[in-house]
Short mmCIF file of C-alpha atoms and ligand atoms in Angstrom, two decimals:
data_model
loop_
_atom_site.label_atom_id
_atom_site.label_comp_id
_atom_site.label_asym_id
_atom_site.label_seq_id
_atom_site.Cartn_x
_atom_site.Cartn_y
_atom_site.Cartn_z
CA MET D 772 0.00 0.00 0.00
CA GLU D 773 1.17 3.51 -0.81
CA GLU D 774 2.72 5.59 1.99
CA ARG D 775 0.05 8.25 1.57
CA ARG D 776 -2.69 5.69 2.17
CA ARG D 777 -0.93 4.48 5.33
CA SER D 778 -0.70 7.97 6.74
CA ASP D 779 -4.35 8.65 5.80
CA LEU D 780 -5.31 5.59 7.81
CA ALA D 781 -3.22 6.75 10.76
CA SER D 782 -5.40 9.87 10.94
CA LEU D 783 -8.52 7.82 11.79
CA VAL D 784 -9.84 7.26 15.31
CA PRO D 785 -8.14 4.25 16.97
CA GLU D 786 -11.29 2.09 17.08
CA LEU D 787 -11.78 2.47 13.33
CA GLN D 788 -8.08 1.83 12.70
CA GLY D 789 -8.37 -1.36 14.73
CA GLN D 790 -11.41 -2.60 12.82
CA LEU D 791 -9.88 -1.81 9.43
CA SER D 792 -6.67 -3.57 10.25
CA ASP D 793 -8.69 -6.59 11.41
CA ILE D 794 -10.64 -6.59 8.12
CA GLU D 795 -7.43 -6.18 6.12
CA GLN D 796 -5.95 -9.19 7.93
CA GLN D 797 -8.94 -11.34 7.05
CA PHE D 798 -8.84 -10.29 3.40
CA THR D 799 -5.11 -10.65 2.88
CA ILE D 800 -4.03 -13.55 0.65
CA ARG D 801 -0.31 -14.13 1.21
CA THR D 802 1.98 -15.96 -1.18
CA ASP D 803 1.72 -19.22 0.76
CA ASP D 804 -2.09 -18.91 0.77
CA LEU D 805 -2.01 -18.42 -3.03
CA LYS D 806 0.09 -21.55 -3.38
CA ARG D 807 -2.10 -23.63 -1.09
CA ILE D 808 -5.28 -22.51 -2.87
CA THR D 809 -3.75 -23.21 -6.30
CA GLU D 810 -2.70 -26.70 -5.21
CA ARG D 811 -6.24 -27.55 -4.13
CA PHE D 812 -7.57 -25.86 -7.29
CA GLU D 813 -5.49 -28.20 -9.42
CA GLU D 814 -6.88 -31.20 -7.53
CA GLU D 815 -10.43 -30.02 -8.12
CA LEU D 816 -9.78 -29.43 -11.84
CA ARG D 817 -8.49 -33.00 -12.10
CA GLU D 818 -11.48 -34.37 -10.15
CA GLY D 819 -13.79 -32.58 -12.59
CA LEU D 820 -12.13 -34.31 -15.55
CA GLU D 821 -12.32 -37.67 -13.79
CA LYS D 822 -15.88 -37.82 -12.58
CA HIS D 823 -19.31 -36.26 -12.73
CA GLY D 824 -20.57 -34.42 -9.65
CA ALA D 825 -17.25 -32.76 -8.70
CA ASN D 826 -17.25 -29.12 -7.47
CA ILE D 827 -15.66 -27.92 -10.71
CA SER D 828 -17.69 -29.51 -13.48
CA MET D 829 -15.18 -29.26 -16.41
CA HIS D 830 -17.73 -29.27 -19.23
CA ALA D 831 -16.86 -30.83 -22.58
CA THR D 832 -17.67 -28.14 -25.18
CA TRP D 833 -17.38 -30.12 -28.44
CA VAL D 834 -15.21 -27.32 -29.79
CA PHE D 835 -12.30 -29.19 -31.30
CA GLY D 836 -9.08 -27.33 -30.75
CA HIS D 837 -8.02 -23.98 -32.11
CA PRO D 838 -9.32 -22.36 -35.30
CA THR D 839 -7.13 -22.32 -38.41
CA GLY D 840 -7.77 -18.63 -39.18
CA GLN D 841 -9.24 -19.67 -42.55
CA GLU D 842 -12.83 -20.10 -41.27
CA LYS D 843 -15.35 -18.44 -43.60
CA GLY D 844 -19.00 -17.57 -43.93
CA GLN D 845 -21.75 -15.47 -42.39
CA TYR D 846 -23.25 -16.23 -39.00
CA LEU D 847 -25.77 -14.83 -36.57
CA THR D 848 -24.66 -14.71 -32.96
CA LEU D 849 -26.64 -14.10 -29.82
CA ASP D 850 -25.34 -13.31 -26.35
CA LEU D 851 -27.53 -13.44 -23.26
CA GLY D 852 -25.75 -11.05 -20.90
CA GLY D 853 -26.87 -9.77 -17.50
CA THR D 854 -28.39 -6.50 -18.76
CA ASN D 855 -28.47 -6.84 -22.54
CA LEU D 856 -29.12 -9.21 -25.36
CA ARG D 857 -26.52 -8.69 -28.03
CA VAL D 858 -27.12 -9.92 -31.56
CA CYS D 859 -24.46 -9.81 -34.30
CA TRP D 860 -24.19 -10.67 -37.97
CA VAL D 861 -20.60 -11.74 -38.43
CA THR D 862 -18.86 -12.19 -41.77
CA LEU D 863 -15.67 -14.24 -41.65
CA LYS D 864 -13.74 -13.58 -44.82
CA GLY D 865 -11.30 -16.42 -44.30
CA GLU D 866 -8.27 -14.45 -45.37
CA GLY D 867 -5.86 -12.87 -42.95
CA ASN D 868 -8.49 -13.05 -40.19
CA GLU D 869 -10.58 -10.38 -41.88
CA VAL D 870 -14.00 -10.01 -40.30
CA ASP D 871 -16.98 -7.73 -40.45
CA VAL D 872 -19.46 -7.40 -37.58
CA GLU D 873 -22.85 -5.67 -37.55
CA GLU D 874 -24.46 -5.63 -34.13
CA SER D 875 -27.40 -4.44 -32.06
CA SER D 876 -28.13 -4.65 -28.34
CA TYR D 877 -31.57 -5.01 -26.81
CA LEU D 878 -32.28 -4.20 -23.20
CA LEU D 879 -33.26 -7.08 -20.91
CA PRO D 880 -36.01 -5.67 -18.68
CA ASP D 881 -35.14 -5.60 -14.99
CA GLY D 882 -37.25 -8.44 -13.66
CA VAL D 883 -36.31 -10.94 -16.38
CA LYS D 884 -33.72 -12.71 -14.21
CA SER D 885 -36.55 -14.18 -12.15
CA GLU D 886 -39.28 -14.47 -14.81
CA SER D 887 -40.54 -17.64 -16.53
CA ALA D 888 -38.69 -19.49 -19.27
CA ASP D 889 -41.37 -18.52 -21.81
CA THR D 890 -40.81 -14.82 -21.12
CA LEU D 891 -37.07 -15.26 -21.62
CA TRP D 892 -37.35 -17.15 -24.92
CA ASP D 893 -40.04 -14.74 -26.21
CA LEU D 894 -37.78 -11.81 -25.50
CA ILE D 895 -34.87 -13.51 -27.22
CA THR D 896 -36.80 -14.50 -30.33
CA ASP D 897 -38.44 -11.04 -30.55
CA SER D 898 -34.97 -9.51 -30.49
CA LEU D 899 -33.71 -11.92 -33.16
CA ASP D 900 -36.75 -11.08 -35.30
CA ARG D 901 -36.12 -7.35 -34.90
CA PHE D 902 -32.47 -7.80 -35.76
CA LEU D 903 -33.28 -9.67 -38.98
CA GLN D 904 -35.63 -6.87 -40.00
CA GLU D 905 -33.31 -4.02 -39.01
CA HIS D 906 -30.40 -5.58 -40.87
CA HIS D 907 -32.48 -6.80 -43.85
CA LEU D 908 -31.43 -10.38 -43.36
CA GLY D 909 -33.36 -13.00 -45.29
CA GLY D 910 -32.91 -16.73 -45.14
CA ASP D 911 -35.60 -19.27 -45.91
CA PRO D 912 -36.64 -22.57 -44.36
CA ASP D 913 -34.29 -24.43 -46.75
CA HIS D 914 -31.35 -22.14 -46.10
CA PRO D 915 -31.73 -20.94 -42.51
CA LEU D 916 -29.18 -18.54 -41.06
CA PRO D 917 -26.71 -20.39 -38.79
CA LEU D 918 -26.74 -19.15 -35.18
CA GLY D 919 -24.07 -19.36 -32.47
CA PHE D 920 -25.65 -18.80 -29.05
CA THR D 921 -23.38 -17.66 -26.22
CA PHE D 922 -24.96 -18.95 -23.04
CA SER D 923 -22.67 -18.10 -20.13
CA TYR D 924 -23.94 -20.50 -17.50
CA PRO D 925 -22.92 -24.09 -16.69
CA ALA D 926 -24.46 -26.39 -19.30
CA ASP D 927 -23.82 -30.13 -19.72
CA GLN D 928 -23.35 -30.70 -23.43
CA ASP D 929 -23.75 -34.08 -25.15
CA ARG D 930 -23.14 -32.32 -28.45
CA ILE D 931 -22.39 -28.75 -29.44
CA ASP D 932 -26.00 -27.91 -30.28
CA HIS D 933 -27.30 -29.19 -26.96
CA GLY D 934 -26.81 -28.06 -23.34
CA LYS D 935 -28.64 -28.99 -20.16
CA LEU D 936 -28.47 -26.08 -17.71
CA LYS D 937 -26.94 -27.41 -14.50
CA THR D 938 -27.80 -24.43 -12.34
CA TRP D 939 -28.27 -20.71 -12.91
CA THR D 940 -25.41 -18.55 -11.71
CA LYS D 941 -24.82 -14.77 -11.39
CA GLY D 942 -28.21 -14.05 -9.77
CA PHE D 943 -30.40 -15.53 -12.54
CA HIS D 944 -33.18 -17.81 -11.33
CA ILE D 945 -35.63 -18.16 -14.20
CA LYS D 946 -37.98 -21.07 -13.58
CA GLY D 947 -38.32 -23.99 -15.98
CA VAL D 948 -34.81 -23.97 -17.44
CA GLU D 949 -32.58 -25.76 -14.92
CA GLY D 950 -32.17 -29.42 -15.79
CA ARG D 951 -33.52 -28.78 -19.32
CA ASP D 952 -31.84 -28.46 -22.71
CA VAL D 953 -31.59 -24.71 -23.38
CA ALA D 954 -30.71 -25.30 -27.03
CA ALA D 955 -33.96 -27.26 -27.52
CA GLN D 956 -35.94 -24.54 -25.73
CA LEU D 957 -34.49 -21.85 -27.98
CA ARG D 958 -35.01 -24.02 -31.08
CA ASP D 959 -38.71 -24.48 -30.16
CA ALA D 960 -39.16 -20.75 -29.59
CA ILE D 961 -37.49 -20.00 -32.96
CA SER D 962 -39.72 -22.43 -34.77
CA LYS D 963 -42.89 -21.10 -33.05
CA LYS D 964 -42.07 -17.70 -34.51
CA ASN D 965 -41.13 -19.20 -37.87
CA LEU D 966 -37.76 -17.48 -37.89
CA PRO D 967 -35.38 -18.66 -40.64
CA ILE D 968 -32.65 -19.46 -38.11
CA GLU D 969 -30.89 -22.70 -37.20
CA LEU D 970 -29.06 -23.03 -33.90
CA VAL D 971 -25.66 -24.51 -34.73
CA ALA D 972 -23.62 -24.05 -31.56
CA LEU D 973 -24.17 -23.36 -27.89
CA VAL D 974 -21.07 -21.63 -26.55
CA ASN D 975 -19.83 -20.53 -23.13
CA ASP D 976 -18.36 -17.00 -23.01
CA THR D 977 -14.97 -18.39 -21.90
CA THR D 978 -14.81 -20.75 -24.88
CA GLY D 979 -15.84 -17.88 -27.16
CA ALA D 980 -13.02 -15.73 -25.76
CA LEU D 981 -10.51 -18.59 -26.15
CA ILE D 982 -11.43 -19.27 -29.78
CA ALA D 983 -11.83 -15.63 -30.89
CA SER D 984 -8.46 -14.79 -29.36
CA SER D 985 -6.70 -17.86 -30.78
CA TYR D 986 -7.98 -16.77 -34.19
CA THR D 987 -5.86 -13.64 -34.07
CA ASP D 988 -3.20 -14.69 -31.56
CA PRO D 989 -1.83 -18.25 -31.77
CA ASP D 990 -0.11 -17.85 -28.38
CA THR D 991 -3.49 -17.84 -26.61
CA ILE D 992 -3.55 -20.60 -23.98
CA ILE D 993 -6.66 -19.77 -21.96
CA GLY D 994 -9.85 -17.75 -22.44
CA ALA D 995 -10.90 -16.21 -19.13
CA ILE D 996 -13.72 -14.01 -17.95
CA PHE D 997 -13.18 -11.72 -14.98
CA GLY D 998 -16.50 -9.91 -15.01
CA THR D 999 -19.89 -10.38 -13.37
CA GLY D 1000 -18.80 -14.00 -13.05
CA CYS D 1001 -15.41 -15.65 -13.10
CA ASN D 1002 -14.41 -18.67 -15.18
CA ALA D 1003 -11.99 -19.98 -17.84
CA ALA D 1004 -11.67 -22.37 -20.78
CA TYR D 1005 -8.61 -24.12 -22.22
CA VAL D 1006 -7.88 -26.91 -24.68
CA GLU D 1007 -7.66 -30.43 -23.24
CA ASP D 1008 -6.77 -33.80 -24.77
CA VAL D 1009 -9.94 -35.91 -25.02
CA GLY D 1010 -7.93 -38.83 -23.65
CA SER D 1011 -7.53 -36.93 -20.36
CA ILE D 1012 -11.28 -36.37 -19.89
CA GLN D 1013 -11.80 -39.70 -18.15
CA LYS D 1014 -15.50 -39.14 -17.45
CA LEU D 1015 -16.31 -38.62 -21.16
CA LYS D 1016 -17.75 -41.65 -22.93
CA THR D 1017 -16.76 -41.09 -26.55
CA GLN D 1018 -15.42 -42.80 -29.65
CA LEU D 1019 -13.07 -39.89 -30.27
CA PRO D 1020 -9.44 -41.04 -30.26
CA PRO D 1021 -7.09 -39.89 -27.46
CA GLY D 1022 -5.04 -36.97 -28.69
CA THR D 1023 -8.13 -35.17 -30.06
CA PRO D 1024 -8.07 -31.62 -28.71
CA MET D 1025 -11.29 -30.27 -27.16
CA ALA D 1026 -11.98 -27.04 -25.32
CA ILE D 1027 -13.10 -27.45 -21.72
CA ASN D 1028 -15.32 -24.90 -20.01
CA CYS D 1029 -14.08 -25.30 -16.43
CA GLU D 1030 -16.93 -23.56 -14.54
CA TYR D 1031 -14.46 -22.94 -11.78
CA GLY D 1032 -16.62 -20.32 -10.07
CA ALA D 1033 -17.77 -23.36 -8.08
CA PHE D 1034 -14.26 -24.06 -6.78
CA ASP D 1035 -14.18 -24.95 -3.07
CA ASN D 1036 -17.93 -25.30 -2.69
CA SER D 1037 -17.04 -27.78 0.03
CA HIS D 1038 -15.17 -24.97 1.87
CA ARG D 1039 -11.78 -26.57 2.35
CA VAL D 1040 -9.29 -23.83 1.53
CA LEU D 1041 -10.74 -20.43 0.78
CA PRO D 1042 -10.43 -18.11 3.78
CA ARG D 1043 -14.05 -16.94 3.95
CA THR D 1044 -14.91 -13.94 6.11
CA LYS D 1045 -18.26 -13.37 7.80
CA TYR D 1046 -19.11 -11.04 4.89
CA ASP D 1047 -18.54 -13.84 2.36
CA VAL D 1048 -20.74 -16.13 4.42
CA ASP D 1049 -23.41 -13.45 4.38
CA VAL D 1050 -23.17 -12.84 0.61
CA ASP D 1051 -23.65 -16.56 0.09
CA ALA D 1052 -26.47 -17.03 2.60
CA THR D 1053 -28.54 -14.18 1.13
CA SER D 1054 -27.89 -15.10 -2.52
CA SER D 1055 -30.43 -16.86 -4.74
CA LYS D 1056 -28.17 -19.95 -4.68
CA PRO D 1057 -26.67 -20.49 -1.23
CA GLY D 1058 -23.86 -23.05 -1.18
CA GLU D 1059 -23.00 -22.56 -4.85
CA GLN D 1060 -20.23 -20.60 -6.65
CA THR D 1061 -18.11 -20.14 -3.52
CA PHE D 1062 -15.03 -18.95 -5.44
CA GLU D 1063 -17.02 -16.65 -7.72
CA LYS D 1064 -18.75 -15.02 -4.76
CA MET D 1065 -15.34 -13.96 -3.36
CA SER D 1066 -13.76 -12.79 -6.59
CA ALA D 1067 -16.21 -11.74 -9.31
CA GLY D 1068 -17.67 -8.37 -10.18
CA LEU D 1069 -21.24 -9.14 -9.20
CA TYR D 1070 -20.15 -9.66 -5.60
CA LEU D 1071 -17.26 -7.25 -4.92
CA GLY D 1072 -19.60 -4.28 -4.49
CA GLU D 1073 -21.92 -6.32 -2.28
CA ILE D 1074 -19.00 -7.24 0.00
CA LEU D 1075 -18.11 -3.54 0.27
CA ARG D 1076 -21.72 -2.70 1.11
CA LEU D 1077 -21.87 -5.31 3.87
CA ILE D 1078 -18.67 -4.07 5.50
CA LEU D 1079 -19.75 -0.43 5.28
CA LEU D 1080 -23.12 -1.31 6.76
CA ASP D 1081 -21.43 -3.14 9.61
CA LEU D 1082 -19.19 -0.13 10.36
CA HIS D 1083 -22.11 2.28 9.94
CA ASP D 1084 -24.22 0.32 12.45
CA GLN D 1085 -21.38 0.76 14.94
CA GLY D 1086 -21.36 4.50 14.25
CA LEU D 1087 -17.89 4.33 12.68
CA VAL D 1088 -18.69 5.50 9.13
CA PHE D 1089 -21.28 8.01 7.92
CA PRO D 1090 -22.20 8.58 11.60
CA ALA D 1091 -25.72 9.79 12.45
CA GLN D 1092 -26.95 9.49 8.84
CA HIS D 1093 -30.08 7.60 7.84
CA LEU D 1094 -28.98 5.49 4.87
CA PRO D 1095 -31.74 3.22 3.58
CA ARG D 1096 -29.90 2.66 0.28
CA LEU D 1097 -26.94 1.19 2.11
CA ARG D 1098 -29.37 -1.44 3.45
CA GLU D 1099 -30.49 -2.47 -0.02
CA PRO D 1100 -28.65 -5.53 -1.36
CA TYR D 1101 -26.51 -5.02 -4.48
CA THR D 1102 -26.77 -1.20 -4.55
CA ILE D 1103 -23.00 -1.00 -4.88
CA ASP D 1104 -21.50 -1.96 -8.21
CA THR D 1105 -17.87 -2.89 -8.92
CA ALA D 1106 -17.66 0.42 -10.81
CA LEU D 1107 -17.69 2.17 -7.42
CA LEU D 1108 -14.69 0.15 -6.26
CA SER D 1109 -12.82 1.10 -9.44
CA ALA D 1110 -13.73 4.76 -9.01
CA LEU D 1111 -12.72 4.80 -5.34
CA GLU D 1112 -9.28 3.40 -6.14
CA ASN D 1113 -8.80 5.53 -9.19
CA GLU D 1114 -10.10 8.91 -8.39
CA SER D 1115 -9.53 12.00 -6.34
CA PRO D 1116 -11.11 12.36 -2.88
CA THR D 1117 -13.64 14.87 -4.25
CA SER D 1118 -14.99 12.52 -6.85
CA SER D 1119 -15.06 9.64 -4.32
CA LYS D 1120 -17.38 11.80 -2.23
CA ALA D 1121 -19.59 12.49 -5.24
CA GLN D 1122 -19.72 8.79 -6.09
CA LEU D 1123 -20.67 7.81 -2.55
CA ALA D 1124 -23.41 10.45 -2.52
CA GLU D 1125 -24.76 9.12 -5.79
CA VAL D 1126 -24.60 5.41 -5.00
CA VAL D 1127 -25.63 5.20 -1.34
CA SER D 1128 -26.89 8.77 -0.79
CA ALA D 1129 -24.25 9.30 1.91
CA GLN D 1130 -22.57 12.58 2.79
CA SER D 1131 -19.00 11.53 3.33
CA SER D 1132 -16.44 13.24 5.49
CA GLU D 1133 -12.74 13.05 4.66
CA GLU D 1134 -12.49 10.09 7.10
CA ASP D 1135 -15.39 8.24 5.43
CA SER D 1136 -13.71 8.56 2.02
CA ILE D 1137 -10.44 7.22 3.44
CA VAL D 1138 -12.26 4.19 4.86
CA CYS D 1139 -14.13 3.52 1.61
CA ARG D 1140 -11.00 3.80 -0.53
CA HIS D 1141 -9.11 1.49 1.80
CA LEU D 1142 -11.87 -1.12 1.79
CA ALA D 1143 -12.20 -0.93 -2.00
CA GLU D 1144 -8.49 -1.67 -2.27
CA VAL D 1145 -8.59 -4.55 0.21
CA ILE D 1146 -11.59 -6.24 -1.44
CA ALA D 1147 -10.41 -5.79 -5.04
CA THR D 1148 -6.87 -6.94 -4.22
CA ARG D 1149 -8.16 -10.15 -2.67
CA GLY D 1150 -10.42 -10.67 -5.71
CA ALA D 1151 -7.61 -10.21 -8.23
CA ARG D 1152 -5.21 -12.46 -6.30
CA LEU D 1153 -7.82 -15.21 -6.00
CA CYS D 1154 -8.60 -14.92 -9.72
CA THR D 1155 -4.99 -15.79 -10.46
CA CYS D 1156 -5.25 -19.16 -8.70
CA GLY D 1157 -7.64 -20.65 -11.28
CA VAL D 1158 -5.42 -19.78 -14.21
CA ALA D 1159 -2.25 -20.83 -12.36
CA ALA D 1160 -3.86 -24.20 -11.58
CA ILE D 1161 -4.69 -24.80 -15.27
CA CYS D 1162 -1.11 -23.89 -16.25
CA ARG D 1163 0.28 -26.25 -13.58
CA MET D 1164 -2.01 -29.10 -14.58
CA LYS D 1165 -1.20 -28.75 -18.28
CA ASN D 1166 2.43 -27.88 -17.72
CA ILE D 1167 1.97 -24.65 -19.66
CA ARG D 1168 5.04 -22.44 -19.24
CA SER D 1169 4.30 -19.52 -21.53
CA GLY D 1170 1.53 -17.84 -23.51
CA HIS D 1171 -1.35 -15.43 -23.34
CA VAL D 1172 -4.40 -15.55 -21.10
CA ALA D 1173 -7.06 -13.78 -23.16
CA ALA D 1174 -9.27 -12.04 -20.63
CA ASP D 1175 -12.61 -10.31 -20.95
CA GLY D 1176 -15.18 -8.96 -18.50
CA SER D 1177 -15.83 -5.74 -16.66
CA VAL D 1178 -13.33 -6.35 -13.85
CA ALA D 1179 -10.46 -7.21 -16.22
CA ASN D 1180 -11.26 -4.32 -18.56
CA LYS D 1181 -12.41 -1.59 -16.22
CA HIS D 1182 -10.76 -2.00 -12.85
CA PRO D 1183 -7.61 0.14 -12.96
CA LYS D 1184 -5.43 -2.24 -10.95
CA PHE D 1185 -6.80 -5.71 -11.67
CA LYS D 1186 -4.28 -6.74 -14.32
CA ILE D 1187 -1.17 -5.70 -12.43
CA ARG D 1188 -2.34 -7.37 -9.21
CA TRP D 1189 -3.25 -10.49 -11.15
CA ALA D 1190 0.15 -10.58 -12.87
CA ASN D 1191 2.07 -10.07 -9.61
CA ALA D 1192 0.18 -12.90 -7.94
CA LEU D 1193 0.88 -15.23 -10.87
CA GLY D 1194 4.61 -14.59 -10.49
CA GLU D 1195 4.36 -15.40 -6.77
CA ILE D 1196 2.52 -18.68 -7.37
CA LEU D 1197 4.75 -19.85 -10.19
CA ASP D 1198 7.97 -18.73 -8.45
CA TRP D 1199 9.15 -16.46 -11.24
CA PRO D 1200 12.36 -14.62 -10.27
CA ALA D 1201 11.76 -11.09 -8.96
CA ASP D 1202 14.34 -9.65 -11.38
CA ARG D 1203 12.77 -11.24 -14.51
CA GLU D 1204 12.77 -9.15 -17.67
CA HIS D 1205 9.34 -10.22 -18.76
CA ASP D 1206 6.53 -12.49 -17.57
CA PRO D 1207 6.33 -15.76 -19.55
CA ILE D 1208 2.54 -15.92 -19.09
CA THR D 1209 0.71 -12.64 -19.58
CA ILE D 1210 -2.85 -11.41 -19.52
CA THR D 1211 -4.12 -9.96 -22.82
CA SER D 1212 -7.44 -8.41 -23.81
CA ALA D 1213 -9.61 -11.08 -25.38
CA GLU D 1214 -11.17 -10.63 -28.79
CA ASP D 1215 -14.95 -10.50 -28.93
CA GLY D 1216 -15.92 -13.98 -27.74
CA SER D 1217 -19.69 -13.78 -28.04
CA GLY D 1218 -19.63 -12.23 -31.54
CA LEU D 1219 -16.48 -13.31 -33.35
CA GLY D 1220 -15.89 -16.36 -31.12
CA ALA D 1221 -19.41 -17.78 -31.49
CA ALA D 1222 -19.25 -17.21 -35.27
CA ILE D 1223 -15.89 -19.01 -35.62
CA ILE D 1224 -17.17 -21.89 -33.51
CA SER D 1225 -20.26 -22.13 -35.73
CA ALA D 1226 -17.98 -22.19 -38.80
CA MET D 1227 -15.76 -24.89 -37.24
CA THR D 1228 -18.87 -26.95 -36.40
CA LEU D 1229 -20.38 -26.72 -39.89
CA GLN D 1230 -17.03 -27.58 -41.47
CA ARG D 1231 -16.72 -30.63 -39.21
CA LYS D 1232 -20.18 -31.79 -40.25
CA MET D 1233 -19.26 -31.33 -43.91
CA ASP D 1234 -16.16 -33.40 -43.28
CA GLY D 1235 -18.45 -36.21 -42.12
CA HIS D 1236 -17.95 -36.09 -38.33
CA CYS D 1237 -21.06 -36.72 -36.28
CA THR D 1238 -19.95 -34.76 -33.17
C1 GLC P 1368 -20.42 -17.79 -14.34
C2 GLC P 1368 -21.02 -18.80 -15.31
C3 GLC P 1368 -20.01 -19.20 -16.37
C4 GLC P 1368 -19.44 -17.96 -17.04
C5 GLC P 1368 -18.89 -16.99 -16.01
C6 GLC P 1368 -18.40 -15.71 -16.64
O1 GLC P 1368 -19.39 -18.39 -13.65
O2 GLC P 1368 -21.47 -19.94 -14.61
O3 GLC P 1368 -20.60 -20.03 -17.34
O4 GLC P 1368 -18.42 -18.35 -17.92
O5 GLC P 1368 -19.90 -16.67 -15.07
O6 GLC P 1368 -19.41 -15.05 -17.32
#
């Protein structure tokens, strides 16, 4: 921590200093903690490859290895995000990775996360319909437009155009989808509306990021999302996926969507604080996504809110103010943590007034900035463990981790903290000239990635493969 921050903290009343240092202790992940967590992480990744029902589910994606860069054709893509539906029309020109993307976003109304499945699929097919009209896209029943659907939730796939939702994550809890084939549900909704569209591939956002980034950068080893949720995909040898019953010969490369947000659901290694326990207990899915709830964007702001509320109830921050917004779950977004760490004290005050309607004194701003740093640092350091464990397991010594998501892209210090922690885990010398494994900005996984995967899938079918 910077000297200035330390002296700011020293200006606080002793009781507050004591509490903050206690919180900092609980949130600190030291090098030996990182190593211990990564070791267990590797065990859980291996368990996921071995058997069904492990914490980390290691989903087979039926995406066979990296793209050649020569993939061609025109594809529709659809991405179901947390706040938007994004639809693209992607043209892959097949030469020198040239691509053209037309896109539109449609707002997902607020309550949709807890609506019925029919409402969700209606919204999606209405948006697809609008997109076809707005972009003058034809297609007929004999020549439907191929669609790559990015569905960023854990889905068990028997084939690439199939996926049984294991459980909703990231605060979604739409009824009638868990345990069902989401590809079949979308296909039915498309055919009810008579849209000239054929679902070709169901893709996780991590796999999309991996493939889109490999298309332009052959050194890509992992596609990772550090955003609302937290997860990664990499390429595995089919022969090492012991749980997979398949005729495919060992040596066949296949992308694995790890779904490692569920790491340590049995609570063996992660040092959970009472705030983490609270985030979990009050979530729509208690007991699930333990790792994600300590490290991903959806939850970092909520952890900050819970700590501030705790200190406020003791009269230690925002004293004597009535703050109903601070009592509302999920009022604080990760953007506030980024702003607090990035900005001047004056704009921190403005942000706190806007987000929780609090009038903050100089001391309140110091506390908030300190907590934002402590929470985001723990998150970034934990995020490194998943990637380090994949590298250890696969004996990967160098390459690029193509990362996407709001935390990776918008938090001012995420990447540097992540990189430092990776060096600590992998014992890189302190005086190294460069890092052998680096974090890069992923290419557009849900547009470009889903289109390339659709192209790879159609090519495979044309080559006579049945999976
Ligand atoms: C959650 C989802 C996972 C996704 C990740 C990042 O962990 O379960 O499928 O990849 O968020 O969006």
